[in-house]
């Protein structure tokens, strides 16, 4: 056998078994979730987020890769932490784009409610869409059955009817996940009038989107306006799971609208999944922070800290669920993530 081309190995284009970057990235979402969990129900979402960011960053920097942060915590003036453009990883190995959401659901975490997760998504360098200066995106996510059937150009009622037809179901058997916000009143009304059910979430359209892609959790479709950066993250999960997704930038305030236009964004354009992530080589890794439909949250009993995570990889199509028991006392004298100040 000749010399092995390591870049082909990394990309899964060799006939030999290759590395799964997600297996290492999961330590970063675990660490972030553990640190955020110290703040569950304490009414302080900034501390929950800050703790998660620090832990995630420290662990990312142990991983053999060079990741450019495309979706980060924004360009903060003070102590940039996982800011857009920052390079993470130890610099050895392949170059990727990376999107992080150390806690998707900081408010629910602070309030002690369900469905908060910690997330990382990765794709080949130069392939991730950055919706810079726009906070909001209108999203539509389904299984692959929705391809060529549903569209953001159709009304919610039409989408429900078309999806039911494609799935060979009665409309009454369709459930649509929607983030519970006043801006979604019209969508909720239309879905129900069409004869379908709604499943309303307080927060967390990344986790709900994973259900919509797989048709799990009793969810057939996700509709509504959530975070634009998280739209790119959901696209990485949708690629890995082989589902269907569209997005359209949806600035909500006049100022956001102005910034979007100044940044040259096309607000009419429907983004297909390849527009959101141009690569077929994506990873999506998530760990539960608070108990949710997708993942259990961090559980602690004495010395034991238990986390539940999922690792998705588009190239192989593997879906891993990783349950980890962390023994807190073994880590007491080390740095994050298990310095248990917050517990
Ligand atoms: C919420 C939240 C999502 O975007 O939709 C948020 O639940 C934006 O909406 O998980 P609000 O500003 O109205 O809270 C997400 O964080 C990501 O899409």
mmCIF file of C-alpha atoms and ligand atoms in Angstrom:
data_model
loop_
_atom_site.group_PDB
_atom_site.id
_atom_site.type_symbol
_atom_site.label_atom_id
_atom_site.label_comp_id
_atom_site.label_asym_id
_atom_site.label_seq_id
_atom_site.Cartn_x
_atom_site.Cartn_y
_atom_site.Cartn_z
ATOM 1 C CA UNK A 1 0.000 0.000 0.000
ATOM 2 C CA UNK A 2 1.327 3.433 -0.912
ATOM 3 C CA UNK A 3 1.542 6.440 1.311
ATOM 4 C CA UNK A 4 -1.744 7.410 2.933
ATOM 5 C CA UNK A 5 -3.013 10.862 2.031
ATOM 6 C CA UNK A 6 -4.113 12.162 5.424
ATOM 7 C CA UNK A 7 -6.318 14.894 3.967
ATOM 8 C CA UNK A 8 -8.361 12.239 2.140
ATOM 9 C CA UNK A 9 -8.534 10.269 5.356
ATOM 10 C CA UNK A 10 -9.854 13.309 7.191
ATOM 11 C CA UNK A 11 -12.498 13.877 4.571
ATOM 12 C CA UNK A 12 -13.601 10.295 4.536
ATOM 13 C CA UNK A 13 -12.572 9.933 0.892
ATOM 14 C CA UNK A 14 -10.144 7.131 1.553
ATOM 15 C CA UNK A 15 -11.236 3.514 1.507
ATOM 16 C CA UNK A 16 -9.760 3.159 4.984
ATOM 17 C CA UNK A 17 -11.778 3.840 8.125
ATOM 18 C CA UNK A 18 -11.286 7.457 9.041
ATOM 19 C CA UNK A 19 -11.546 9.859 11.899
ATOM 20 C CA UNK A 20 -14.853 11.239 13.090
ATOM 21 C CA UNK A 21 -14.166 14.767 14.311
ATOM 22 C CA UNK A 22 -17.509 14.791 16.103
ATOM 23 C CA UNK A 23 -16.230 12.186 18.558
ATOM 24 C CA UNK A 24 -13.780 14.767 19.881
ATOM 25 C CA UNK A 25 -16.024 17.804 19.575
ATOM 26 C CA UNK A 26 -18.546 16.176 21.874
ATOM 27 C CA UNK A 27 -16.214 16.775 24.811
ATOM 28 C CA UNK A 28 -16.594 20.506 24.153
ATOM 29 C CA UNK A 29 -20.426 20.416 24.179
ATOM 30 C CA UNK A 30 -20.353 18.158 27.259
ATOM 31 C CA UNK A 31 -18.092 20.621 29.055
ATOM 32 C CA UNK A 32 -20.259 23.572 28.041
ATOM 33 C CA UNK A 33 -23.444 21.808 29.132
ATOM 34 C CA UNK A 34 -21.949 20.828 32.484
ATOM 35 C CA UNK A 35 -20.827 24.363 33.206
ATOM 36 C CA UNK A 36 -24.130 25.869 32.076
ATOM 37 C CA UNK A 37 -26.017 23.376 34.226
ATOM 38 C CA UNK A 38 -24.565 24.952 37.358
ATOM 39 C CA UNK A 39 -26.736 27.955 36.455
ATOM 40 C CA UNK A 40 -30.018 26.164 35.758
ATOM 41 C CA UNK A 41 -32.864 27.970 37.450
ATOM 42 C CA UNK A 42 -30.741 30.738 38.930
ATOM 43 C CA UNK A 43 -32.241 33.503 36.825
ATOM 44 C CA UNK A 44 -28.900 34.563 35.370
ATOM 45 C CA UNK A 45 -28.677 33.713 31.682
ATOM 46 C CA UNK A 46 -25.470 35.641 31.047
ATOM 47 C CA UNK A 47 -23.586 33.615 33.643
ATOM 48 C CA UNK A 48 -24.962 30.376 32.198
ATOM 49 C CA UNK A 49 -23.819 31.404 28.729
ATOM 50 C CA UNK A 50 -20.452 32.744 29.907
ATOM 51 C CA UNK A 51 -19.622 29.539 31.772
ATOM 52 C CA UNK A 52 -20.560 27.459 28.740
ATOM 53 C CA UNK A 53 -18.501 29.601 26.351
ATOM 54 C CA UNK A 54 -15.345 29.350 28.455
ATOM 55 C CA UNK A 55 -15.606 25.589 28.859
ATOM 56 C CA UNK A 56 -16.406 25.021 25.189
ATOM 57 C CA UNK A 57 -13.500 27.132 24.054
ATOM 58 C CA UNK A 58 -10.964 25.405 26.311
ATOM 59 C CA UNK A 59 -12.031 21.994 25.064
ATOM 60 C CA UNK A 60 -12.172 23.018 21.402
ATOM 61 C CA UNK A 61 -8.562 24.038 21.650
ATOM 62 C CA UNK A 62 -7.531 20.463 22.503
ATOM 63 C CA UNK A 63 -8.897 19.149 19.185
ATOM 64 C CA UNK A 64 -6.707 18.461 16.136
ATOM 65 C CA UNK A 65 -8.230 20.879 13.635
ATOM 66 C CA UNK A 66 -8.218 24.510 12.640
ATOM 67 C CA UNK A 67 -11.703 25.926 12.869
ATOM 68 C CA UNK A 68 -12.702 29.407 11.769
ATOM 69 C CA UNK A 69 -15.650 30.552 13.842
ATOM 70 C CA UNK A 70 -18.322 31.632 11.329
ATOM 71 C CA UNK A 71 -21.167 31.627 13.814
ATOM 72 C CA UNK A 72 -19.981 32.647 17.246
ATOM 73 C CA UNK A 73 -20.992 34.804 20.132
ATOM 74 C CA UNK A 74 -20.773 37.949 18.018
ATOM 75 C CA UNK A 75 -18.012 40.488 18.026
ATOM 76 C CA UNK A 76 -17.878 41.420 21.673
ATOM 77 C CA UNK A 77 -15.524 44.186 22.726
ATOM 78 C CA UNK A 78 -14.439 42.679 25.983
ATOM 79 C CA UNK A 79 -12.426 39.436 26.071
ATOM 80 C CA UNK A 80 -13.459 37.944 22.756
ATOM 81 C CA UNK A 81 -14.817 34.486 23.413
ATOM 82 C CA UNK A 82 -15.661 32.351 20.448
ATOM 83 C CA UNK A 83 -16.176 35.523 18.449
ATOM 84 C CA UNK A 84 -16.799 35.437 14.725
ATOM 85 C CA UNK A 85 -13.526 35.054 12.859
ATOM 86 C CA UNK A 86 -11.684 33.571 15.827
ATOM 87 C CA UNK A 87 -9.579 30.491 15.114
ATOM 88 C CA UNK A 88 -10.197 27.518 17.396
ATOM 89 C CA UNK A 89 -8.627 24.086 17.648
ATOM 90 C CA UNK A 90 -4.966 23.298 18.168
ATOM 91 C CA UNK A 91 -4.135 24.226 14.573
ATOM 92 C CA UNK A 92 -3.025 20.732 13.551
ATOM 93 C CA UNK A 93 -5.070 18.880 11.023
ATOM 94 C CA UNK A 94 -7.831 19.870 8.628
ATOM 95 C CA UNK A 95 -9.334 23.298 8.191
ATOM 96 C CA UNK A 96 -13.021 23.725 8.840
ATOM 97 C CA UNK A 97 -15.717 26.312 9.397
ATOM 98 C CA UNK A 98 -17.367 26.086 12.787
ATOM 99 C CA UNK A 99 -20.604 27.363 14.286
ATOM 100 C CA UNK A 100 -21.095 27.326 18.023
ATOM 101 C CA UNK A 101 -24.091 27.829 20.237
ATOM 102 C CA UNK A 102 -22.742 27.057 23.721
ATOM 103 C CA UNK A 103 -26.310 27.246 25.036
ATOM 104 C CA UNK A 104 -29.306 27.312 22.687
ATOM 105 C CA UNK A 105 -31.905 28.314 25.224
ATOM 106 C CA UNK A 106 -30.126 30.550 27.738
ATOM 107 C CA UNK A 107 -33.468 31.924 28.988
ATOM 108 C CA UNK A 108 -34.962 28.492 29.570
ATOM 109 C CA UNK A 109 -31.759 27.477 31.344
ATOM 110 C CA UNK A 110 -31.929 30.516 33.622
ATOM 111 C CA UNK A 111 -35.585 29.819 34.357
ATOM 112 C CA UNK A 112 -35.127 26.085 34.889
ATOM 113 C CA UNK A 113 -37.254 25.050 31.932
ATOM 114 C CA UNK A 114 -36.850 22.299 29.336
ATOM 115 C CA UNK A 115 -35.087 21.905 25.970
ATOM 116 C CA UNK A 116 -31.789 23.818 26.323
ATOM 117 C CA UNK A 117 -28.847 22.237 24.496
ATOM 118 C CA UNK A 118 -25.216 23.027 23.800
ATOM 119 C CA UNK A 119 -24.305 22.774 20.101
ATOM 120 C CA UNK A 120 -21.389 22.760 17.671
ATOM 121 C CA UNK A 121 -21.690 22.410 13.897
ATOM 122 C CA UNK A 122 -18.761 22.026 11.510
ATOM 123 C CA UNK A 123 -18.346 21.975 7.733
ATOM 124 C CA UNK A 124 -15.485 22.247 5.238
ATOM 125 C CA UNK A 125 -13.635 25.571 5.224
ATOM 126 C CA UNK A 126 -15.395 28.291 3.268
ATOM 127 C CA UNK A 127 -18.759 26.531 3.042
ATOM 128 C CA UNK A 128 -20.806 27.941 5.922
ATOM 129 C CA UNK A 129 -23.232 30.810 5.368
ATOM 130 C CA UNK A 130 -22.787 33.761 7.694
ATOM 131 C CA UNK A 131 -25.986 35.827 8.022
ATOM 132 C CA UNK A 132 -23.999 38.692 9.488
ATOM 133 C CA UNK A 133 -25.931 41.670 10.826
ATOM 134 C CA UNK A 134 -29.222 39.788 10.600
ATOM 135 C CA UNK A 135 -30.538 38.141 13.750
ATOM 136 C CA UNK A 136 -33.655 36.425 12.453
ATOM 137 C CA UNK A 137 -34.503 33.819 9.837
ATOM 138 C CA UNK A 138 -37.809 32.308 8.777
ATOM 139 C CA UNK A 139 -37.293 28.544 8.708
ATOM 140 C CA UNK A 140 -39.019 25.518 7.294
ATOM 141 C CA UNK A 141 -37.656 22.074 8.174
ATOM 142 C CA UNK A 142 -39.039 18.625 7.308
ATOM 143 C CA UNK A 143 -37.894 15.148 6.438
ATOM 144 C CA UNK A 144 -36.736 14.655 2.858
ATOM 145 C CA UNK A 145 -40.382 13.941 1.951
ATOM 146 C CA UNK A 146 -40.872 17.704 1.977
ATOM 147 C CA UNK A 147 -38.415 18.339 -0.857
ATOM 148 C CA UNK A 148 -40.164 19.856 -3.858
ATOM 149 C CA UNK A 149 -43.403 19.788 -1.864
ATOM 150 C CA UNK A 150 -43.248 22.415 0.887
ATOM 151 C CA UNK A 151 -41.923 25.946 0.468
ATOM 152 C CA UNK A 152 -41.620 29.260 2.284
ATOM 153 C CA UNK A 153 -43.493 30.688 -0.692
ATOM 154 C CA UNK A 154 -46.571 28.707 0.351
ATOM 155 C CA UNK A 155 -48.789 29.588 3.303
ATOM 156 C CA UNK A 156 -48.500 27.512 6.505
ATOM 157 C CA UNK A 157 -51.897 25.932 5.710
ATOM 158 C CA UNK A 158 -50.760 24.973 2.222
ATOM 159 C CA UNK A 159 -47.527 23.530 3.581
ATOM 160 C CA UNK A 160 -49.422 21.406 6.076
ATOM 161 C CA UNK A 161 -51.715 20.063 3.361
ATOM 162 C CA UNK A 162 -48.895 19.401 0.890
ATOM 163 C CA UNK A 163 -46.751 17.655 3.482
ATOM 164 C CA UNK A 164 -49.670 15.467 4.592
ATOM 165 C CA UNK A 165 -50.172 14.391 0.962
ATOM 166 C CA UNK A 166 -46.476 13.598 0.518
ATOM 167 C CA UNK A 167 -46.415 11.582 3.742
ATOM 168 C CA UNK A 168 -49.645 9.826 2.839
ATOM 169 C CA UNK A 169 -51.146 10.996 6.110
ATOM 170 C CA UNK A 170 -54.317 12.767 7.023
ATOM 171 C CA UNK A 171 -53.797 16.473 7.819
ATOM 172 C CA UNK A 172 -55.015 15.741 11.343
ATOM 173 C CA UNK A 173 -51.952 13.521 11.823
ATOM 174 C CA UNK A 174 -49.480 16.334 11.102
ATOM 175 C CA UNK A 175 -47.769 18.196 13.963
ATOM 176 C CA UNK A 176 -45.873 21.429 13.407
ATOM 177 C CA UNK A 177 -43.229 22.647 15.876
ATOM 178 C CA UNK A 178 -43.285 26.409 16.369
ATOM 179 C CA UNK A 179 -41.433 28.639 18.794
ATOM 180 C CA UNK A 180 -44.063 30.250 21.023
ATOM 181 C CA UNK A 181 -43.901 33.932 20.142
ATOM 182 C CA UNK A 182 -46.576 36.550 19.405
ATOM 183 C CA UNK A 183 -45.060 36.941 15.908
ATOM 184 C CA UNK A 184 -46.194 33.387 15.126
ATOM 185 C CA UNK A 185 -49.895 33.885 15.902
ATOM 186 C CA UNK A 186 -50.845 33.732 12.218
ATOM 187 C CA UNK A 187 -48.835 30.537 11.622
ATOM 188 C CA UNK A 188 -50.354 28.853 14.687
ATOM 189 C CA UNK A 189 -53.891 29.816 13.629
ATOM 190 C CA UNK A 190 -53.386 28.630 10.054
ATOM 191 C CA UNK A 191 -51.887 25.289 11.089
ATOM 192 C CA UNK A 192 -54.790 24.592 13.427
ATOM 193 C CA UNK A 193 -57.443 25.798 10.975
ATOM 194 C CA UNK A 194 -55.983 23.484 8.368
ATOM 195 C CA UNK A 195 -56.663 20.645 10.831
ATOM 196 C CA UNK A 196 -53.128 19.928 12.027
ATOM 197 C CA UNK A 197 -51.621 20.175 15.511
ATOM 198 C CA UNK A 198 -49.044 22.591 16.847
ATOM 199 C CA UNK A 199 -46.260 21.730 19.234
ATOM 200 C CA UNK A 200 -45.152 24.995 20.823
ATOM 201 C CA UNK A 201 -41.683 25.400 22.298
ATOM 202 C CA UNK A 202 -40.635 28.238 24.545
ATOM 203 C CA UNK A 203 -37.138 28.210 23.078
ATOM 204 C CA UNK A 204 -34.746 26.056 21.151
ATOM 205 C CA UNK A 205 -35.562 25.713 17.473
ATOM 206 C CA UNK A 206 -32.263 23.888 16.830
ATOM 207 C CA UNK A 207 -33.405 20.864 18.875
ATOM 208 C CA UNK A 208 -36.943 21.066 17.498
ATOM 209 C CA UNK A 209 -35.467 21.223 13.991
ATOM 210 C CA UNK A 210 -33.636 17.919 14.541
ATOM 211 C CA UNK A 211 -37.007 16.327 15.309
ATOM 212 C CA UNK A 212 -38.550 17.849 12.200
ATOM 213 C CA UNK A 213 -35.740 16.433 10.026
ATOM 214 C CA UNK A 214 -36.181 12.932 11.382
ATOM 215 C CA UNK A 215 -39.931 13.050 11.932
ATOM 216 C CA UNK A 216 -39.253 12.000 15.535
ATOM 217 C CA UNK A 217 -40.822 13.249 18.753
ATOM 218 C CA UNK A 218 -44.142 13.328 16.917
ATOM 219 C CA UNK A 219 -42.978 16.364 14.912
ATOM 220 C CA UNK A 220 -43.395 16.524 11.127
ATOM 221 C CA UNK A 221 -42.363 20.082 10.335
ATOM 222 C CA UNK A 222 -40.828 23.170 11.910
ATOM 223 C CA UNK A 223 -42.066 26.611 10.905
ATOM 224 C CA UNK A 224 -41.390 30.105 12.139
ATOM 225 C CA UNK A 225 -38.837 32.793 12.753
ATOM 226 C CA UNK A 226 -35.874 31.960 14.999
ATOM 227 C CA UNK A 227 -32.231 32.954 15.097
ATOM 228 C CA UNK A 228 -30.488 33.350 11.719
ATOM 229 C CA UNK A 229 -27.136 31.962 12.922
ATOM 230 C CA UNK A 230 -28.955 28.912 14.257
ATOM 231 C CA UNK A 231 -30.397 28.497 10.758
ATOM 232 C CA UNK A 232 -26.907 27.666 9.514
ATOM 233 C CA UNK A 233 -26.434 25.272 12.449
ATOM 234 C CA UNK A 234 -29.724 23.537 11.656
ATOM 235 C CA UNK A 235 -28.611 23.205 8.037
ATOM 236 C CA UNK A 236 -25.562 21.186 9.178
ATOM 237 C CA UNK A 237 -27.851 18.860 11.141
ATOM 238 C CA UNK A 238 -30.282 18.621 8.250
ATOM 239 C CA UNK A 239 -27.451 17.634 5.875
ATOM 240 C CA UNK A 240 -26.226 15.007 8.308
ATOM 241 C CA UNK A 241 -29.695 13.542 8.742
ATOM 242 C CA UNK A 242 -30.706 13.822 5.117
ATOM 243 C CA UNK A 243 -33.736 16.057 5.551
ATOM 244 C CA UNK A 244 -35.119 19.179 3.890
ATOM 245 C CA UNK A 245 -34.778 22.803 4.921
ATOM 246 C CA UNK A 246 -35.370 26.307 3.621
ATOM 247 C CA UNK A 247 -34.631 29.668 5.226
ATOM 248 C CA UNK A 248 -35.312 33.302 4.449
ATOM 249 C CA UNK A 249 -33.728 36.208 6.301
ATOM 250 C CA UNK A 250 -36.368 37.967 8.303
ATOM 251 C CA UNK A 251 -35.227 41.161 10.025
ATOM 252 C CA UNK A 252 -37.791 42.091 12.656
ATOM 253 C CA UNK A 253 -36.899 45.676 13.569
ATOM 254 C CA UNK A 254 -36.372 48.690 11.284
ATOM 255 C CA UNK A 255 -32.753 48.875 12.467
ATOM 256 C CA UNK A 256 -32.090 45.227 11.695
ATOM 257 C CA UNK A 257 -33.703 45.773 8.309
ATOM 258 C CA UNK A 258 -31.422 48.741 7.634
ATOM 259 C CA UNK A 259 -28.323 46.784 8.657
ATOM 260 C CA UNK A 260 -29.372 43.840 6.513
ATOM 261 C CA UNK A 261 -29.729 46.031 3.444
ATOM 262 C CA UNK A 262 -26.436 47.826 4.157
ATOM 263 C CA UNK A 263 -24.713 44.436 4.445
ATOM 264 C CA UNK A 264 -26.057 43.598 0.977
ATOM 265 C CA UNK A 265 -28.360 40.750 2.000
ATOM 266 C CA UNK A 266 -31.117 39.634 -0.337
ATOM 267 C CA UNK A 267 -34.231 39.536 1.830
ATOM 268 C CA UNK A 268 -36.416 37.942 -0.850
ATOM 269 C CA UNK A 269 -34.175 34.975 -1.429
ATOM 270 C CA UNK A 270 -35.181 31.539 -0.251
ATOM 271 C CA UNK A 271 -32.052 29.811 0.990
ATOM 272 C CA UNK A 272 -31.995 26.151 0.114
ATOM 273 C CA UNK A 273 -29.895 23.918 2.302
ATOM 274 C CA UNK A 274 -26.853 24.129 -0.014
ATOM 275 C CA UNK A 275 -26.976 27.918 0.291
ATOM 276 C CA UNK A 276 -26.736 27.610 4.074
ATOM 277 C CA UNK A 277 -23.959 25.046 4.028
ATOM 278 C CA UNK A 278 -22.325 24.340 0.700
ATOM 279 C CA UNK A 279 -20.426 21.259 1.843
ATOM 280 C CA UNK A 280 -21.676 17.685 2.081
ATOM 281 C CA UNK A 281 -19.132 17.108 4.835
ATOM 282 C CA UNK A 282 -20.816 18.329 8.026
ATOM 283 C CA UNK A 283 -20.845 17.463 11.704
ATOM 284 C CA UNK A 284 -23.451 18.349 14.284
ATOM 285 C CA UNK A 285 -22.824 17.690 17.960
ATOM 286 C CA UNK A 286 -25.175 18.514 20.826
ATOM 287 C CA UNK A 287 -25.372 17.863 24.568
ATOM 288 C CA UNK A 288 -28.487 18.389 26.684
ATOM 289 C CA UNK A 289 -28.309 21.183 29.247
ATOM 290 C CA UNK A 290 -31.842 20.943 30.657
ATOM 291 C CA UNK A 291 -34.075 17.900 30.108
ATOM 292 C CA UNK A 292 -35.664 18.026 26.696
ATOM 293 C CA UNK A 293 -37.423 16.016 24.035
ATOM 294 C CA UNK A 294 -34.182 15.487 22.119
ATOM 295 C CA UNK A 295 -31.680 14.933 24.925
ATOM 296 C CA UNK A 296 -31.656 14.530 28.672
ATOM 297 C CA UNK A 297 -30.118 17.434 30.500
ATOM 298 C CA UNK A 298 -27.108 17.304 32.789
ATOM 299 C CA UNK A 299 -27.806 15.162 35.840
ATOM 300 C CA UNK A 300 -25.751 15.372 38.980
ATOM 301 C CA UNK A 301 -25.781 13.134 41.996
ATOM 302 C CA UNK A 302 -22.908 13.562 44.403
ATOM 303 C CA UNK A 303 -19.721 12.813 42.577
ATOM 304 C CA UNK A 304 -21.440 11.702 39.377
ATOM 305 C CA UNK A 305 -22.263 14.068 36.524
ATOM 306 C CA UNK A 306 -24.118 12.403 33.651
ATOM 307 C CA UNK A 307 -24.454 13.943 30.193
ATOM 308 C CA UNK A 308 -26.323 12.849 27.084
ATOM 309 C CA UNK A 309 -25.160 13.892 23.640
ATOM 310 C CA UNK A 310 -25.705 13.224 19.977
ATOM 311 C CA UNK A 311 -23.061 13.179 17.247
ATOM 312 C CA UNK A 312 -24.147 13.414 13.615
ATOM 313 C CA UNK A 313 -21.877 13.105 10.617
ATOM 314 C CA UNK A 314 -23.131 13.654 7.092
ATOM 315 C CA UNK A 315 -20.423 11.730 5.302
ATOM 316 C CA UNK A 316 -21.240 8.417 6.963
ATOM 317 C CA UNK A 317 -24.774 9.196 8.077
ATOM 318 C CA UNK A 318 -24.004 7.885 11.561
ATOM 319 C CA UNK A 319 -26.153 9.035 14.419
ATOM 320 C CA UNK A 320 -24.532 8.416 17.768
ATOM 321 C CA UNK A 321 -26.011 8.943 21.158
ATOM 322 C CA UNK A 322 -23.347 9.206 23.791
ATOM 323 C CA UNK A 323 -24.075 8.909 27.446
ATOM 324 C CA UNK A 324 -21.141 9.869 29.664
ATOM 325 C CA UNK A 325 -20.618 9.543 33.394
ATOM 326 C CA UNK A 326 -18.113 12.109 34.568
ATOM 327 C CA UNK A 327 -16.584 11.625 37.995
ATOM 328 C CA UNK A 328 -16.331 15.100 39.435
ATOM 329 C CA UNK A 329 -13.795 14.385 42.167
ATOM 330 C CA UNK A 330 -11.217 13.139 39.666
ATOM 331 C CA UNK A 331 -11.220 16.556 38.067
ATOM 332 C CA UNK A 332 -11.255 18.731 41.114
ATOM 333 C CA UNK A 333 -7.705 19.947 40.822
ATOM 334 C CA UNK A 334 -7.804 20.552 37.106
ATOM 335 C CA UNK A 335 -9.111 23.477 35.145
ATOM 336 C CA UNK A 336 -12.483 23.518 33.456
ATOM 337 C CA UNK A 337 -14.875 21.969 32.773
ATOM 338 C CA UNK A 338 -15.167 20.266 36.091
ATOM 339 C CA UNK A 339 -14.055 22.979 38.471
ATOM 340 C CA UNK A 340 -17.277 22.899 40.317
ATOM 341 C CA UNK A 341 -17.451 26.448 41.572
ATOM 342 C CA UNK A 342 -20.983 26.891 40.390
ATOM 343 C CA UNK A 343 -22.385 23.674 41.829
HETATM 344 C C1 LIG B 1 -35.574 31.933 19.757
HETATM 345 C C2 LIG B 1 -35.011 30.676 20.366
HETATM 346 C C3 LIG B 1 -34.234 29.920 19.344
HETATM 347 O O1 LIG B 1 -33.733 32.010 18.311
HETATM 348 O O2 LIG B 1 -36.425 31.648 18.697
HETATM 349 C C4 LIG B 1 -34.469 32.767 19.230
HETATM 350 O O3 LIG B 1 -36.003 29.894 20.861
HETATM 351 C C5 LIG B 1 -34.903 34.065 18.621
HETATM 352 O O4 LIG B 1 -36.184 34.499 18.974
HETATM 353 O O5 LIG B 1 -33.734 28.716 19.856
HETATM 354 P P1 LIG B 1 -36.511 35.618 20.100
HETATM 355 O O6 LIG B 1 -35.592 36.775 19.914
HETATM 356 O O7 LIG B 1 -37.923 35.988 19.927
HETATM 357 O O8 LIG B 1 -36.283 34.923 21.444
HETATM 358 C C6 LIG B 1 -33.188 30.806 18.801
HETATM 359 O O9 LIG B 1 -32.283 31.085 19.821
HETATM 360 C C7 LIG B 1 -32.398 30.093 17.718
HETATM 361 O O10 LIG B 1 -33.007 30.013 16.544
#
